[in-house]
Coordinates of C-alpha atoms and ligand atoms in Angstrom, one line a residue:
X513 CA 0.2 -0.1 0.1
X514 CA 1.2 3.4 -0.5
X515 CA -0.7 7.0 0.2
X516 CA -2.2 9.6 -2.1
X517 CA 0.5 11.8 -0.6
X518 CA 3.5 11.8 -2.8
X519 CA 6.1 13.2 -0.6
X520 CA 5.1 10.6 2.2
X521 CA 5.4 7.8 -0.4
X522 CA 8.9 9.1 -1.3
X523 CA 10.3 9.4 2.2
X524 CA 8.9 6.1 3.3
X525 CA 10.5 4.5 0.2
X526 CA 14.0 6.5 1.0
X527 CA 13.7 5.4 4.5
X528 CA 13.1 1.8 3.6
X529 CA 16.2 1.7 1.3
X530 CA 18.3 2.8 4.3
X531 CA 17.0 0.4 6.9
X532 CA 16.0 -2.5 4.7
X533 CA 13.0 -3.9 6.3
X534 CA 11.7 -7.1 4.8
X535 CA 8.1 -5.7 4.9
X536 CA 6.4 -2.7 5.0
X537 CA 3.1 -2.1 6.7
X538 CA 0.8 0.7 6.7
X539 CA -1.0 1.3 10.0
X540 CA -4.9 2.0 9.8
X541 CA -5.8 2.0 13.2
X542 CA -8.6 -0.5 13.0
X543 CA -9.5 -3.0 15.7
X544 CA -8.6 -6.2 13.5
X545 CA -5.0 -4.8 12.8
X546 CA -4.4 -4.2 16.8
X547 CA -5.5 -8.2 17.2
X548 CA -3.2 -9.3 14.6
X549 CA -0.3 -7.1 15.9
X550 CA -1.0 -8.2 19.2
X551 CA -0.8 -11.8 18.5
X552 CA 2.5 -11.5 16.5
X553 CA 3.9 -9.8 19.5
X554 CA 2.6 -12.8 21.8
X555 CA 4.1 -15.1 19.5
X556 CA 7.8 -13.4 19.3
X557 CA 7.7 -12.6 23.1
X558 CA 7.5 -9.1 22.7
X559 CA 4.4 -8.8 24.5
X560 CA 2.7 -11.1 27.2
X561 CA -0.8 -11.4 27.4
X562 CA -2.2 -10.5 31.0
X563 CA -4.9 -12.5 32.8
X564 CA -7.9 -11.3 30.6
X565 CA -10.8 -12.0 33.4
X566 CA -8.9 -9.7 35.7
X567 CA -7.3 -7.2 33.2
X568 CA -9.2 -7.5 29.8
X569 CA -7.3 -6.0 26.9
X570 CA -4.2 -5.7 28.7
X571 CA -0.8 -6.3 27.9
X572 CA 2.6 -6.6 29.3
X573 CA 6.3 -5.7 28.0
X574 CA 9.8 -5.6 29.1
X575 CA 12.1 -3.2 27.9
X576 CA 16.0 -4.0 28.0
X577 CA 17.4 -3.6 31.2
X578 CA 19.6 -0.6 29.7
X579 CA 17.0 1.2 28.5
X580 CA 14.2 2.3 30.8
X581 CA 14.1 5.9 30.7
X582 CA 14.8 9.0 28.6
X583 CA 18.5 9.4 27.9
X584 CA 18.7 13.1 27.9
X585 CA 22.7 13.0 27.3
X586 CA 22.2 11.3 23.7
X587 CA 18.9 13.6 22.9
X588 CA 20.5 16.5 20.5
X589 CA 18.9 19.3 18.9
X590 CA 20.2 19.6 15.0
X591 CA 19.9 23.3 14.0
X592 CA 22.3 25.1 11.6
X593 CA 23.6 27.5 14.1
X594 CA 24.4 26.1 17.6
X595 CA 23.3 29.2 19.5
X596 CA 19.8 28.5 18.1
X597 CA 19.6 25.3 20.2
X598 CA 21.3 27.5 23.0
X599 CA 22.9 26.0 26.2
X600 CA 20.1 24.3 27.4
X601 CA 20.3 21.5 24.4
X602 CA 23.0 19.1 23.1
X603 CA 23.7 20.3 19.8
X604 CA 25.0 18.7 16.5
X605 CA 25.1 19.9 12.9
X606 CA 22.1 18.8 11.0
X607 CA 24.4 17.1 8.4
X608 CA 26.5 15.4 11.4
X609 CA 23.4 14.1 12.8
X610 CA 21.9 12.7 9.7
X611 CA 25.3 10.9 9.2
X612 CA 25.9 9.4 12.5
X613 CA 22.2 8.0 12.7
X614 CA 22.3 6.8 9.4
X615 CA 25.2 4.6 10.0
X616 CA 23.1 2.9 12.8
X617 CA 19.8 3.0 11.0
X618 CA 21.7 1.4 7.8
X619 CA 20.1 -2.1 7.5
X620 CA 18.8 -2.1 10.9
X621 CA 15.6 -3.6 10.1
X622 CA 16.6 -6.7 8.2
X623 CA 14.3 -9.3 9.0
X624 CA 11.9 -7.1 10.6
X625 CA 8.8 -5.1 9.3
X626 CA 8.5 -1.4 9.1
X627 CA 5.3 0.0 10.2
X628 CA 3.9 3.4 8.8
X629 CA 2.1 5.2 11.4
X630 CA 0.0 8.4 10.3
X631 CA -1.1 10.0 13.7
X632 CA -2.6 13.3 14.7
X633 CA -1.4 15.1 18.0
X634 CA -4.8 16.9 18.9
X635 CA -8.2 15.9 17.4
X636 CA -8.1 15.2 13.6
X637 CA -8.9 18.4 12.2
X638 CA -8.8 20.9 15.0
X639 CA -6.7 24.1 14.4
X640 CA -4.4 23.2 17.2
X641 CA -3.5 20.1 15.6
X642 CA -0.3 18.9 14.1
X643 CA 0.3 15.5 11.9
X644 CA 3.2 13.2 12.0
X645 CA 4.1 10.1 10.3
X646 CA 6.3 7.6 12.4
X647 CA 8.1 4.8 10.8
X648 CA 9.1 2.0 13.4
X649 CA 10.2 -1.5 13.8
X650 CA 8.4 -2.2 16.9
X651 CA 4.9 -3.4 17.4
X652 CA 5.0 -2.1 20.9
X653 CA 5.4 1.2 19.7
X654 CA 2.7 0.9 17.3
X655 CA 0.5 -0.2 20.1
X656 CA 1.4 2.9 22.2
X657 CA 1.1 5.1 19.4
X658 CA -2.7 3.6 19.0
X659 CA -3.5 4.6 22.4
X660 CA -1.1 7.8 22.9
X661 CA -2.3 9.4 19.8
X662 CA -5.0 9.1 17.0
X663 CA -3.7 7.2 14.5
X664 CA -4.6 5.7 11.1
X665 CA -6.8 6.2 8.1
X666 CA -8.5 9.3 9.1
X667 CA -5.2 11.1 9.8
X668 CA -4.0 10.3 6.1
X669 CA -7.5 11.2 4.7
X670 CA -6.9 14.6 6.6
X671 CA -3.4 15.3 4.9
X672 CA -4.5 14.7 1.9
X673 CA -2.3 15.1 -1.1
X674 CA 0.0 17.5 0.2
X675 CA -0.8 18.0 3.7
X676 CA 2.6 19.3 5.9
X677 CA 3.7 16.6 8.6
X678 CA 6.5 15.6 10.9
X679 CA 8.9 12.8 9.5
X680 CA 9.4 10.5 12.5
X681 CA 12.1 7.3 11.9
X682 CA 12.5 5.1 14.7
X683 CA 14.4 1.8 14.8
X684 CA 15.2 -0.4 17.8
X685 CA 18.3 -1.1 16.0
X686 CA 20.3 -3.5 18.6
X687 CA 19.2 -1.3 21.6
X688 CA 22.9 -0.7 22.5
X689 CA 23.3 2.2 24.6
X690 CA 26.5 3.2 22.5
X691 CA 24.7 3.2 19.3
X692 CA 21.4 5.2 20.7
X693 CA 20.8 8.8 19.3
X694 CA 17.5 10.7 19.7
X695 CA 17.8 13.4 17.0
X696 CA 15.6 16.6 16.4
X697 CA 15.9 18.5 13.2
X698 CA 13.4 21.5 13.8
X699 CA 14.3 23.1 10.7
X700 CA 13.4 20.2 8.6
X701 CA 10.4 19.0 10.8
X702 CA 12.3 15.9 11.1
X703 CA 12.9 13.3 14.1
X704 CA 15.3 10.1 14.0
X705 CA 15.6 8.1 17.0
X706 CA 17.5 4.8 17.1
X707 CA 18.9 2.4 19.6
X708 CA 16.0 2.6 22.2
X709 CA 12.7 0.9 22.6
X710 CA 11.7 3.2 25.8
X711 CA 8.5 5.2 25.4
X712 CA 10.1 8.7 25.7
X713 CA 12.6 8.2 23.1
X714 CA 10.3 6.4 20.7
X715 CA 6.7 7.3 20.8
X716 CA 7.9 10.2 19.1
X717 CA 4.6 12.2 19.1
X718 CA 5.0 12.8 22.9
X719 CA 8.5 14.7 23.9
X720 CA 10.1 14.7 20.6
X721 CA 6.9 16.3 18.6
X722 CA 4.7 17.6 21.3
X723 CA 7.2 19.5 23.0
X724 CA 10.6 19.6 21.1
X725 CA 9.5 20.7 17.8
X726 CA 6.2 21.7 19.2
X727 CA 7.9 24.4 21.1
X728 CA 10.0 25.6 18.2
X729 CA 7.0 25.7 15.8
X730 CA 4.8 27.5 18.8
X731 CA 7.6 30.1 18.7
X732 CA 7.6 30.2 14.8
X733 CA 4.0 30.2 14.6
X734 CA 2.9 32.2 17.8
X735 CA 1.3 29.4 19.7
X736 CA 2.8 27.5 23.1
X737 CA 3.8 23.8 23.8
X738 CA 4.1 23.4 27.2
X739 CA 5.3 20.1 29.8
X740 CA 1.8 21.1 31.5
X741 CA -1.2 19.0 33.0
X742 CA -4.7 20.5 32.2
X743 CA -7.4 20.5 34.6
X744 CA -10.7 21.7 35.1
X745 CA -12.1 22.8 38.5
X746 CA -15.9 22.9 38.7
X747 CA -16.8 24.5 41.8
X748 CA -20.5 24.2 43.5
X749 CA -22.0 26.7 41.2
X750 CA -21.3 24.7 38.0
X751 CA -18.8 27.3 37.0
X752 CA -15.4 25.4 35.6
X753 CA -12.3 27.1 36.0
X754 CA -9.3 25.4 34.1
X755 CA -5.9 25.6 34.9
X756 CA -2.5 24.6 33.2
X757 CA 0.6 23.5 35.4
X758 CA 4.0 22.9 34.9
X759 CA 6.1 20.7 37.5
X760 CA 9.4 18.7 37.1
X761 CA 9.3 14.9 37.1
X762 CA 8.2 13.3 40.6
X763 CA 6.1 16.1 41.6
X764 CA 2.9 14.4 40.9
X765 CA 1.7 16.0 37.7
X766 CA -0.5 12.9 36.8
X767 CA -1.9 12.5 40.5
X768 CA -3.1 16.4 40.4
X769 CA -4.7 16.1 36.9
X770 CA -7.2 13.7 38.0
X771 CA -7.5 14.2 41.5
X772 CA -10.5 13.1 44.0
X773 CA -11.9 16.3 45.8
X774 CA -11.4 15.6 49.7
X775 CA -14.6 15.4 52.0
X776 CA -15.0 18.2 54.2
X777 CA -14.7 21.2 52.3
X778 CA -16.7 24.1 53.2
X779 CA -18.2 24.5 50.0
X780 CA -19.3 20.9 48.7
X781 CA -19.7 19.6 45.4
X782 CA -16.5 20.4 43.9
X783 CA -15.8 18.1 40.6
X784 CA -12.6 17.8 38.7
X785 CA -12.3 17.4 34.7
X786 CA -9.2 16.0 33.3
X787 CA -7.7 17.5 30.4
X788 CA -4.3 16.3 30.1
X789 CA -1.9 15.2 32.8
X790 CA 1.8 15.9 30.7
X791 CA 1.4 18.1 27.6
X792 CA -0.6 21.1 26.8
X793 CA -0.7 23.1 23.3
X794 CA -1.9 26.8 24.1
X795 CA -3.3 29.4 21.5
X796 CA -5.1 32.9 21.9
X797 CA -8.4 32.0 20.5
X798 CA -10.3 34.8 18.8
X799 CA -11.6 35.9 22.0
X800 CA -7.9 37.0 23.1
X801 CA -7.8 34.6 25.7
X802 CA -5.7 31.5 26.0
X803 CA -7.1 28.1 25.1
X804 CA -5.5 24.6 25.6
X805 CA -5.5 21.4 24.1
X806 CA -4.0 18.2 25.4
X807 CA -2.4 16.6 22.1
X808 CA -2.1 13.5 23.4
X809 CA -4.9 10.9 23.6
X810 CA -3.6 8.5 26.5
X811 CA -1.5 8.6 29.8
X812 CA 1.9 7.0 29.7
X813 CA 2.1 7.2 33.6
X814 CA 4.6 5.9 36.1
X815 CA 3.4 3.2 38.1
X816 CA 5.2 2.8 41.3
X817 CA 3.7 4.9 44.1
X818 CA 0.2 5.1 41.9
X819 CA -2.4 3.5 44.3
X820 CA -6.2 3.6 45.4
X821 CA -5.1 6.5 47.7
X822 CA -2.7 8.8 45.8
X823 CA -4.8 8.3 42.4
X824 CA -7.9 6.4 42.6
X825 CA -9.1 7.3 39.0
X826 CA -6.3 6.1 37.5
X827 CA -6.4 3.0 39.4
X828 CA -10.1 2.7 37.8
X829 CA -8.6 3.9 34.5
X830 CA -6.1 0.6 34.1
X831 CA -8.0 -2.0 34.7
X832 CA -8.7 -3.0 30.9
X833 CA -6.9 -2.1 27.7
X834 CA -3.6 -0.9 29.3
X835 CA -0.3 -1.6 28.0
X836 CA 2.0 -2.4 31.5
X837 CA 6.0 -1.8 30.8
X838 CA 8.5 -3.0 33.6
X839 CA 6.1 -3.9 36.3
X840 CA 6.1 -7.0 38.5
X841 CA 4.5 -9.8 36.7
X842 CA 2.3 -11.9 39.2
X843 CA 1.4 -15.5 39.2
X844 CA -2.0 -14.8 38.4
X845 CA -1.1 -12.9 35.3
X846 CA -1.8 -9.4 36.6
X847 CA 0.3 -7.0 37.8
X848 CA 2.0 -4.9 40.8
X849 CA 4.3 -2.5 41.8
X850 CA 6.5 -0.7 44.5
X851 CA 3.9 1.5 46.2
X852 CA 1.2 -0.2 44.6
X853 CA -2.2 -1.2 46.4
X854 CA -2.0 -4.0 49.1
X855 CA -1.2 -6.9 49.6
X856 CA 2.3 -7.0 48.5
X857 CA 2.4 -10.4 46.6
X858 CA 4.7 -12.9 48.0
X859 CA 6.2 -14.0 44.3
X860 CA 6.2 -13.2 40.9
X861 CA 8.6 -12.4 37.8
X862 CA 10.3 -9.2 38.1
X863 CA 10.8 -6.5 35.2
X864 CA 14.2 -8.3 34.0
X865 CA 12.3 -11.4 33.7
X866 CA 13.8 -13.1 36.9
X867 CA 11.9 -14.7 39.6
X868 CA 11.1 -12.3 42.7
X869 CA 9.9 -12.9 46.1
X870 CA 9.1 -10.3 48.5
X871 CA 11.3 -11.4 50.9
X872 CA 14.3 -11.1 48.3
X873 CA 17.4 -8.7 49.7
X874 CA 20.1 -7.5 47.5
X875 CA 24.2 -8.2 48.6
X876 CA 23.7 -5.2 50.6
X877 CA 20.5 -6.5 52.5
X878 CA 18.5 -3.9 50.5
X879 CA 14.8 -5.4 49.2
X880 CA 15.0 -6.1 45.6
X881 CA 12.7 -4.0 43.5
X882 CA 9.8 -5.8 41.9
X883 CA 9.0 -3.3 39.2
X884 CA 11.4 -0.7 37.6
X885 CA 11.2 3.0 39.5
X886 CA 10.2 4.1 36.1
X887 CA 7.9 1.5 35.0
X888 CA 4.7 2.5 33.2
X889 CA 1.3 2.0 32.0
X890 CA -0.2 3.2 28.9
X891 CA -4.0 3.8 28.9
X892 CA -6.3 5.7 26.8
X893 CA -7.8 9.0 28.4
X894 CA -11.1 8.2 27.6
X895 CA -11.2 5.6 30.3
X896 CA -10.3 7.9 33.0
X897 CA -13.7 8.6 35.2
X898 CA -12.7 12.1 35.6
X899 CA -12.1 12.8 31.8
X900 CA -13.6 16.1 30.4
X901 CA -16.4 16.0 27.9
X902 CA -14.3 18.6 26.0
X903 CA -11.4 16.1 25.4
X904 CA -12.1 16.0 21.4
X905 CA -13.4 19.6 21.2
X906 CA -11.3 21.3 18.6
X907 CA -10.9 25.0 20.3
X908 CA -10.0 22.8 23.9
X909 CA -10.6 24.5 27.0
X910 CA -10.1 28.5 28.3
X911 CA -7.3 28.9 30.9
X912 CA -7.8 30.6 33.8
X913 CA -4.4 30.1 35.5
X914 CA -1.1 29.1 35.1
X915 CA 0.4 27.2 37.9
X916 CA 4.2 26.5 38.2
X917 CA 5.4 24.2 41.2
X918 CA 8.5 22.3 42.5
X919 CA 9.9 20.3 45.2
X920 CA 11.3 22.6 48.1
X921 CA 11.8 21.2 51.3
X922 CA 12.2 25.0 52.7
X923 CA 11.9 28.5 51.0
X924 CA 8.7 28.3 48.7
X925 CA 5.4 29.0 50.3
X926 CA 2.8 26.6 49.7
X927 CA 1.2 29.3 47.0
X928 CA 1.9 32.4 45.8
X929 CA 0.6 34.5 42.7
X930 CA 2.7 36.4 40.7
X931 CA 2.3 40.3 40.3
X932 CA 1.7 40.6 36.7
X933 CA 2.3 38.1 33.4
X934 CA 5.9 39.6 33.2
X935 CA 6.6 38.7 36.9
X936 CA 5.0 35.3 36.2
X937 CA 7.4 34.3 33.2
X938 CA 9.9 35.2 35.8
X939 CA 8.7 32.8 38.4
X940 CA 8.5 30.1 35.5
X941 CA 12.0 30.8 34.2
X942 CA 13.4 30.6 37.9
X943 CA 11.5 27.3 38.9
X944 CA 13.6 24.9 40.4
X945 CA 13.2 21.3 42.2
X946 CA 15.2 19.4 45.0
X947 CA 16.6 16.0 43.7
X948 CA 15.0 13.0 45.5
X949 CA 16.6 10.0 46.1
X950 CA 15.1 8.5 42.8
X951 CA 17.1 10.6 40.7
X952 CA 20.9 10.5 40.4
X953 CA 23.0 13.3 42.1
X954 CA 23.3 14.8 45.5
X955 CA 20.0 14.7 47.4
X956 CA 18.4 18.3 48.2
X957 CA 20.4 19.8 45.5
X958 CA 18.5 22.3 43.6
X959 CA 18.2 21.7 39.7
X960 CA 17.0 24.5 37.8
X961 CA 14.0 23.4 35.4
X962 CA 12.2 26.6 33.8
X963 CA 8.8 25.8 33.3
X964 CA 9.9 22.5 33.7
X965 CA 10.8 22.3 30.1
X966 CA 14.7 21.9 30.4
X967 CA 14.8 18.9 28.9
X968 CA 12.0 19.5 26.1
X969 CA 12.5 23.1 24.9
X970 CA 13.6 22.6 21.3
X971 CA 15.4 25.9 21.2
X972 CA 17.3 28.6 22.7
X973 CA 15.3 29.1 26.1
X974 CA 16.6 32.7 26.0
X975 CA 14.2 32.9 22.8
X976 CA 11.7 30.8 24.7
X977 CA 11.5 33.5 27.6
X978 CA 11.1 36.2 24.9
X979 CA 8.2 34.2 23.3
X980 CA 6.4 33.7 26.7
X981 CA 7.0 37.5 27.1
X982 CA 5.4 38.2 23.7
X983 CA 2.4 35.9 24.2
X984 CA 1.4 37.9 27.4
X985 CA 1.2 40.7 25.3
X986 CA -0.9 39.3 22.5
X987 CA -3.7 38.4 24.8
X988 CA -6.3 41.0 25.8
X989 CA -6.6 38.9 29.2
X990 CA -4.1 36.8 30.3
X991 CA -4.1 34.1 32.9
X992 CA -3.0 34.9 36.4
X993 CA 0.3 33.3 37.1
X994 CA 0.7 31.4 40.3
X995 CA 3.4 29.0 42.0
X996 CA 2.8 26.1 44.6
X997 CA 4.9 24.0 46.5
X998 CA 3.6 21.0 48.1
X999 CA 6.8 19.7 49.7
X1000 CA 7.7 22.3 52.4
X1001 CA 8.7 20.4 55.5
X1002 CA 8.9 21.4 59.3
X1003 CA 12.0 21.4 61.7
X1004 CA 11.8 17.4 62.0
X1005 CA 11.6 17.0 58.2
X1006 CA 8.0 16.0 57.9
X1007 CA 5.8 17.6 55.2
X1008 CA 3.8 20.1 56.5
X1009 CA 0.7 19.8 53.6
X1010 CA -1.1 16.6 53.0
X1011 CA -0.9 16.8 49.3
X1012 CA -3.2 14.5 46.8
X1013 CA -6.7 15.4 46.8
X1014 CA -6.2 18.1 49.6
X1015 CA -4.3 20.0 46.8
X1016 CA -7.8 21.3 45.7
X1017 CA -8.0 23.6 48.8
X1018 CA -5.1 25.6 47.3
X1019 CA -6.5 25.3 43.8
X1020 CA -9.8 26.6 45.1
X1021 CA -7.9 29.8 46.1
X1022 CA -6.2 29.8 42.9
X1023 CA -9.8 29.9 41.1
X1024 CA -11.1 32.6 43.8
X1025 CA -8.1 34.8 43.0
X1026 CA -8.9 34.5 39.2
X1027 CA -12.5 35.1 39.8
X1028 CA -11.6 38.2 42.4
X1029 CA -13.7 36.7 44.9
X1030 CA -10.6 36.8 47.7
X1031 CA -8.3 39.4 48.3
X1032 CA -4.1 38.4 49.1
X1033 CA -1.5 39.7 51.2
X1034 CA 1.5 41.4 49.5
X1035 CA 4.9 40.3 50.1
X1036 CA 8.1 40.9 48.2
X1037 CA 7.7 37.5 46.1
X1038 CA 4.1 38.0 45.1
X1039 CA 0.6 37.6 46.5
X1040 CA -0.1 35.0 49.3
X1041 CA -3.5 33.9 50.8
X1042 CA -4.8 35.4 54.2
X1043 CA -4.4 32.2 56.7
X1044 CA -8.3 32.0 56.8
X1045 CA -8.5 32.0 53.2
X1046 CA -7.0 28.3 52.6
X1047 CA -10.0 26.1 53.8
X1048 CA -8.6 23.6 56.0
X1049 CA -12.0 22.4 57.5
X1050 CA -11.9 18.8 58.1
X1051 CA -7.9 18.8 58.1
X1052 CA -6.1 18.4 61.4
X1053 CA -4.1 21.7 60.7
X1054 CA -3.8 25.0 62.7
X1055 CA -3.7 28.5 61.5
X1056 CA -0.2 28.6 62.7
X1057 CA 0.8 25.8 60.4
X1058 CA -0.8 27.4 57.6
X1059 CA 1.3 30.8 58.6
X1060 CA 4.5 28.4 58.4
X1061 CA 3.8 27.3 55.3
X1062 CA 3.0 30.6 53.6
X1063 CA 6.1 32.2 55.5
X1064 CA 8.6 34.2 53.5
X1065 CA 12.0 34.3 54.8
X1066 CA 13.9 37.4 52.9
X1067 CA 17.3 36.3 53.7
X1068 CA 16.8 32.5 52.3
X1069 CA 15.2 34.3 49.1
X1070 CA 18.2 36.9 48.8
X1071 CA 20.3 33.5 48.8
X1072 CA 18.0 31.8 46.3
X1073 CA 17.9 34.6 43.7
X1074 CA 21.7 34.3 43.3
X1075 CA 21.3 31.1 41.5
X1076 CA 18.2 33.1 39.3
X1077 CA 21.0 35.2 38.2
X1078 CA 23.8 32.6 37.6
X1079 CA 21.1 30.7 35.6
X1080 CA 20.0 33.6 33.5
X1081 CA 24.1 34.6 32.9
X1082 CA 24.3 31.4 31.0
X1083 CA 22.1 32.8 28.0
X1084 CA 24.5 36.0 27.9
X1085 CA 23.0 39.0 25.9
X1086 CA 20.2 36.8 24.2
X1087 CA 18.2 36.9 27.8
X1088 CA 15.2 39.2 27.5
X1089 CA 16.0 42.5 29.5
X1090 CA 12.5 42.3 31.0
X1091 CA 13.7 39.1 33.1
X1092 CA 16.9 41.0 34.4
X1093 CA 14.5 44.0 35.2
X1094 CA 12.5 41.3 37.1
X1095 CA 15.7 40.1 39.0
X1096 CA 16.6 43.5 40.0
X1097 CA 12.9 44.5 41.1
X1098 CA 13.0 41.5 43.3
X1099 CA 16.0 41.9 44.7
X1100 CA 15.2 45.4 45.6
X1101 CA 11.8 44.4 47.4
X1102 CA 13.7 41.5 49.3
X1103 CA 16.2 44.1 50.6
X1104 CA 13.8 46.8 52.0
Ligands
OXD1224 C1 7.4 12.1 31.2 C2 8.6 12.6 31.5 O1 7.6 10.8 30.9 O2 8.4 14.0 31.9 O3 6.5 12.5 31.2 O4 9.6 12.1 31.8
MN1225 MN1 6.3 14.6 31.2

């Protein structure tokens, strides 16, 4: 089969000439196709069918043990000029990138099938949406793309004879970390990923297209591609305020996006509507305000720590039609992971295919993990009980507030509001999070991660900040910008804020601020709530604790902002002067 689109046909032929697959299969997205591909993957062992009575439609996959996470050091932005990729990216000249990767791609698909996956990020036909075609030699990738994007015949139909598309080429090749490259060519609208089978590296619609190329296209075309969840907060009167929120990894984005309102709020009857858990594409609509869609169609979530308490909606979602990767395979053909719901199974097969027992210890006497800490589930968004009814709406949802957050044991208050859009951009640009035990490096060390986009901004971040500033000016009414910190600890190192569903108490204040329903206290870093305006009914929490959660220590902040300046200096003259002005103004307010 070929398509009506001459450029796609020509490109598929060229790539096949390089990779040499035995067969080429065009993916149509049908149910028969899914059944056929799954059967093939069960036969080769690429997938294992799970217990169909307990987990209907669910399958299991293990990646190679050296291929379990995004490999940022092997991820490049290939622009003609190095300065266009910026100090925030690894860079290669496009000609060098193509040459280095073609050597690995050459003949990589001998004995394999090349699947041609036409996919749409965003509802097919929405003005927000972008179309891509991914060529891959992995059935696992096809089945994940089926969940995470809209794929198949309707997408080709939409492209017609000459529609624009992103060219994505992926091959597992030999899964050798020394022969692995994740290359982005923003100027050619092209992605080449080779030598990996891990989701974040190979589901090219996700980080590669929706964030790295997307952010670059947004910069050129006047929209925004952001590493943000989107959720609607429906108050008891039925008003729904939508927020888009950026957090670095391991800060609970997925859990927040589908939280269950806690019992005992003063105003009862809140409902949460989930729009997305990872990526937001945002545009200024004809009304002059900011609207967002989630370009994805599924969730690719981290399993460990997900349970009926941390994320009940997700636990309901993943009972069917889910792909599980690198979790524990239980003897009854179901799955489990560390931090999963009890009981802890006594035995199973671990993420590396080895027999596992709950009392198994390594040579240092530490419990052996059954699931990889970055093990995942891939699940259709439509299965989430809290999914918004605007999911397929071609204009998405209007955004009232943008929320930034990080993990800071000290310093950052539970919540504060930026004075203006420009100040809010500064707040996002200076975002930082402390390393946790799950991350490589010194614990507690602060890593700057502007707008949670450091690994995902496909161009020079100084230009990205400029773009944010410009977008604010183009809006007739811009969203308010907030910063939250769920992770502040007390003198004994215990978290002061309960987190999870209780975070709604903070979102309630945010939405009320957006609707001009509550006042606020002005501080040097922004507006904070009056103590009594955070609803603590039903919580065992004194006003003194709220005050501690909201406290701002000027000396700690003066120390902190030295790091802001150091970070900005990396970008030299390209850094917009507005950001440096915000820095000076903050310093002045703190020094008073
Ligand atoms: C993700 C990530 O998988 O941010 O979403 O790494
Ligand atoms: Mn992410």
